[in-house]
Coordinates of N, CA and C and ligand atoms in Angstrom, one line a residue:
M1 N 13.3 -7.3 -14.1 CA 14.8 -8.2 -14.3 C 14.5 -9.7 -14.2
K2 N 15.2 -10.2 -15.0 CA 15.1 -11.9 -15.0 C 16.4 -12.3 -14.3
I3 N 16.0 -13.3 -13.6 CA 17.4 -13.9 -12.6 C 17.6 -15.3 -13.1
V4 N 18.8 -15.5 -13.5 CA 19.3 -16.7 -14.0 C 20.4 -17.2 -13.2
V5 N 20.0 -18.4 -12.5 CA 21.2 -19.1 -11.6 C 21.7 -20.3 -12.3
D6 N 23.1 -20.3 -12.2 CA 23.8 -21.4 -12.7 C 24.3 -22.3 -11.5
R7 N 23.4 -23.4 -11.4 CA 23.3 -24.3 -10.2 C 24.6 -25.1 -10.2
E8 N 25.3 -25.4 -11.4 CA 26.5 -25.9 -11.5 C 27.6 -25.0 -10.9
K9 N 27.7 -24.1 -11.0 CA 28.6 -23.1 -10.2 C 28.6 -22.8 -8.9
C10 N 27.3 -22.8 -8.4 CA 27.0 -22.5 -7.1 C 27.7 -23.4 -6.1
I11 N 28.3 -22.9 -5.0 CA 28.9 -23.6 -4.2 C 28.4 -23.3 -2.6
G12 N 27.3 -22.8 -2.6 CA 26.4 -22.8 -1.4 C 27.0 -21.8 -0.5
A13 N 27.7 -20.8 -0.9 CA 28.5 -19.8 -0.1 C 27.3 -18.9 0.6
A14 N 26.3 -18.8 0.0 CA 25.0 -18.3 0.7 C 24.9 -16.6 0.8
S15 N 26.0 -16.1 0.1 CA 26.3 -14.7 0.3 C 25.1 -13.9 -0.4
C16 N 24.6 -14.5 -1.5 CA 23.3 -13.9 -2.1 C 22.2 -13.8 -1.3
I17 N 22.0 -15.0 -0.4 CA 20.9 -15.2 0.6 C 21.0 -14.2 1.7
G18 N 22.3 -13.7 2.0 CA 22.7 -12.8 3.0 C 22.1 -11.4 2.6
V19 N 22.2 -11.2 1.3 CA 21.8 -9.9 0.7 C 20.3 -9.8 0.5
A20 N 19.8 -10.9 -0.1 CA 18.4 -11.0 -0.6 C 17.7 -12.3 -0.2
S21 N 17.4 -12.5 1.1 CA 16.9 -13.6 1.6 C 15.7 -14.0 1.1
N22 N 14.7 -12.9 0.6 CA 13.4 -13.3 0.1 C 13.4 -13.7 -1.2
V23 N 14.7 -13.7 -1.9 CA 14.7 -13.9 -3.5 C 15.4 -15.2 -3.5
F24 N 16.5 -15.6 -2.8 CA 17.3 -16.8 -3.0 C 17.2 -17.7 -1.6
E25 N 17.3 -18.9 -1.9 CA 17.4 -19.9 -0.9 C 18.2 -21.2 -1.4
L26 N 18.8 -21.7 -0.5 CA 19.6 -23.0 -0.8 C 18.5 -24.3 -0.7
D27 N 18.6 -25.0 -1.5 CA 17.8 -26.3 -1.5 C 18.7 -27.4 -0.8
E28 N 18.1 -28.6 -0.8 CA 18.6 -29.7 0.0 C 19.9 -30.1 -0.8
E29 N 20.2 -29.7 -1.8 CA 21.6 -29.9 -2.2 C 22.7 -29.1 -2.1
N30 N 22.3 -28.0 -1.1 CA 23.0 -26.7 -1.2 C 23.4 -26.0 -2.2
K31 N 22.3 -25.9 -2.9 CA 22.6 -25.1 -4.1 C 21.4 -24.2 -4.2
V32 N 21.7 -22.8 -5.0 CA 20.8 -21.9 -4.9 C 19.5 -22.3 -5.8
V33 N 18.5 -21.5 -5.2 CA 17.3 -21.5 -6.0 C 16.7 -20.2 -5.8
V34 N 15.9 -19.8 -6.8 CA 15.1 -18.5 -6.7 C 13.7 -18.9 -6.2
I35 N 13.5 -18.2 -5.1 CA 12.2 -18.7 -4.4 C 11.3 -17.4 -5.0
D36 N 11.7 -16.1 -5.0 CA 10.7 -15.1 -5.4 C 11.5 -14.0 -6.3
Q37 N 11.6 -14.2 -7.6 CA 12.2 -13.2 -8.4 C 11.9 -11.8 -8.0
Y38 N 10.8 -11.5 -7.5 CA 10.3 -10.1 -7.3 C 10.6 -9.7 -5.7
G39 N 11.3 -10.7 -5.0 CA 11.3 -10.5 -3.6 C 12.2 -9.5 -3.0
A40 N 12.9 -8.6 -4.1 CA 13.6 -7.5 -3.5 C 13.6 -6.5 -4.6
D41 N 14.2 -5.3 -4.5 CA 14.0 -4.5 -5.5 C 15.4 -4.7 -6.4
D42 N 15.5 -4.0 -7.7 CA 16.5 -4.4 -8.8 C 17.9 -4.2 -7.9
E43 N 18.1 -3.1 -7.3 CA 19.5 -2.8 -6.8 C 19.7 -3.8 -5.8
T44 N 19.1 -4.5 -5.0 CA 19.2 -5.2 -3.9 C 19.7 -6.7 -4.7
I45 N 19.0 -6.9 -5.7 CA 19.2 -8.3 -6.4 C 20.6 -8.0 -7.1
L46 N 20.9 -6.9 -7.7 CA 22.1 -6.6 -8.2 C 23.3 -6.7 -7.3
R47 N 23.1 -6.3 -6.0 CA 24.0 -6.4 -5.0 C 24.2 -7.9 -4.5
A48 N 23.2 -8.8 -4.6 CA 23.3 -9.9 -4.3 C 24.1 -10.9 -5.4
A49 N 23.9 -10.7 -6.7 CA 24.6 -11.0 -7.6 C 26.2 -10.8 -7.6
Q50 N 26.3 -9.4 -7.3 CA 27.7 -9.0 -7.1 C 28.3 -9.8 -6.1
S51 N 27.8 -10.1 -5.0 CA 28.3 -10.6 -3.9 C 28.7 -12.2 -4.0
C52 N 28.1 -12.7 -5.0 CA 28.6 -14.2 -5.2 C 29.9 -14.5 -5.7
P53 N 30.6 -15.3 -4.9 CA 32.0 -15.5 -5.3 C 32.4 -16.2 -6.6
V54 N 31.2 -16.9 -7.0 CA 31.6 -17.6 -8.2 C 30.8 -17.1 -9.3
K55 N 30.3 -16.1 -9.3 CA 29.4 -15.2 -10.5 C 28.4 -16.4 -11.0
A56 N 27.6 -17.0 -10.0 CA 26.5 -17.9 -10.4 C 25.3 -17.4 -10.7
I57 N 25.1 -15.9 -10.4 CA 24.0 -15.4 -10.6 C 23.9 -14.4 -11.9
S58 N 23.2 -14.4 -12.8 CA 23.3 -13.4 -13.8 C 21.9 -12.9 -14.0
L59 N 21.9 -11.6 -14.4 CA 20.6 -10.8 -14.6 C 20.5 -10.3 -16.0
E60 N 19.2 -10.4 -16.3 CA 18.7 -10.0 -17.7 C 17.5 -9.0 -17.7
D61 N 17.6 -8.1 -18.6 CA 16.6 -7.3 -18.9 C 15.4 -8.2 -19.3
E62 N 14.2 -8.1 -18.8 CA 13.1 -8.9 -19.0 C 12.7 -8.9 -20.3
D63 N 12.5 -7.6 -20.9 CA 11.8 -7.2 -21.8 C 12.9 -7.4 -23.2
T64 N 14.2 -7.0 -23.0 CA 15.1 -6.9 -24.2 C 16.0 -8.2 -24.2
G65 N 16.2 -9.0 -23.1 CA 17.1 -10.0 -22.9 C 18.4 -9.6 -22.7
E66 N 18.7 -8.3 -22.7 CA 20.1 -7.7 -22.5 C 20.6 -8.3 -21.1
V67 N 21.8 -8.6 -21.3 CA 22.7 -9.1 -19.8 C 22.8 -7.9 -19.2
I68 N 22.4 -7.7 -17.8 CA 22.7 -6.5 -17.0 C 23.9 -6.9 -16.0
F69 N 24.1 -8.2 -15.7 CA 25.0 -8.6 -14.9 C 25.5 -10.0 -15.2
P70 N 26.6 -10.5 -15.4 CA 27.7 -9.7 -15.2 C 28.0 -8.9 -16.6
D71 N 28.6 -7.5 -16.4 CA 28.5 -6.8 -17.4 C 30.0 -6.7 -18.2
Ligands
LIG1 S1 26.2 -16.6 -3.4 FE1 26.6 -17.7 -5.2 S2 27.6 -19.6 -4.5 FE2 26.6 -18.4 -2.7 S3 24.8 -19.5 -2.8 FE3 24.4 -17.8 -3.8 S4 24.5 -18.3 -5.9 FE4 25.4 -19.9 -4.7

């Protein structure tokens, strides 16, 4: 699963980090960065994406490019 983050949208709410702290981190600008794409299982990463209040996290199928979230 490919994780795409939209840093323009991110408001630093950190809910994604609360769900998947091994995958997401806030940088010095208080914007999300992906630190380890494989730091959690797909289900956890999906929950993290769903938890974002501004939908700054999108997920794509790595092989087909199909958008998994938001659906
Ligand atoms: S939950 Fe959304 S807004 Fe909050 S840090 Fe993560 S990506 Fe940014």
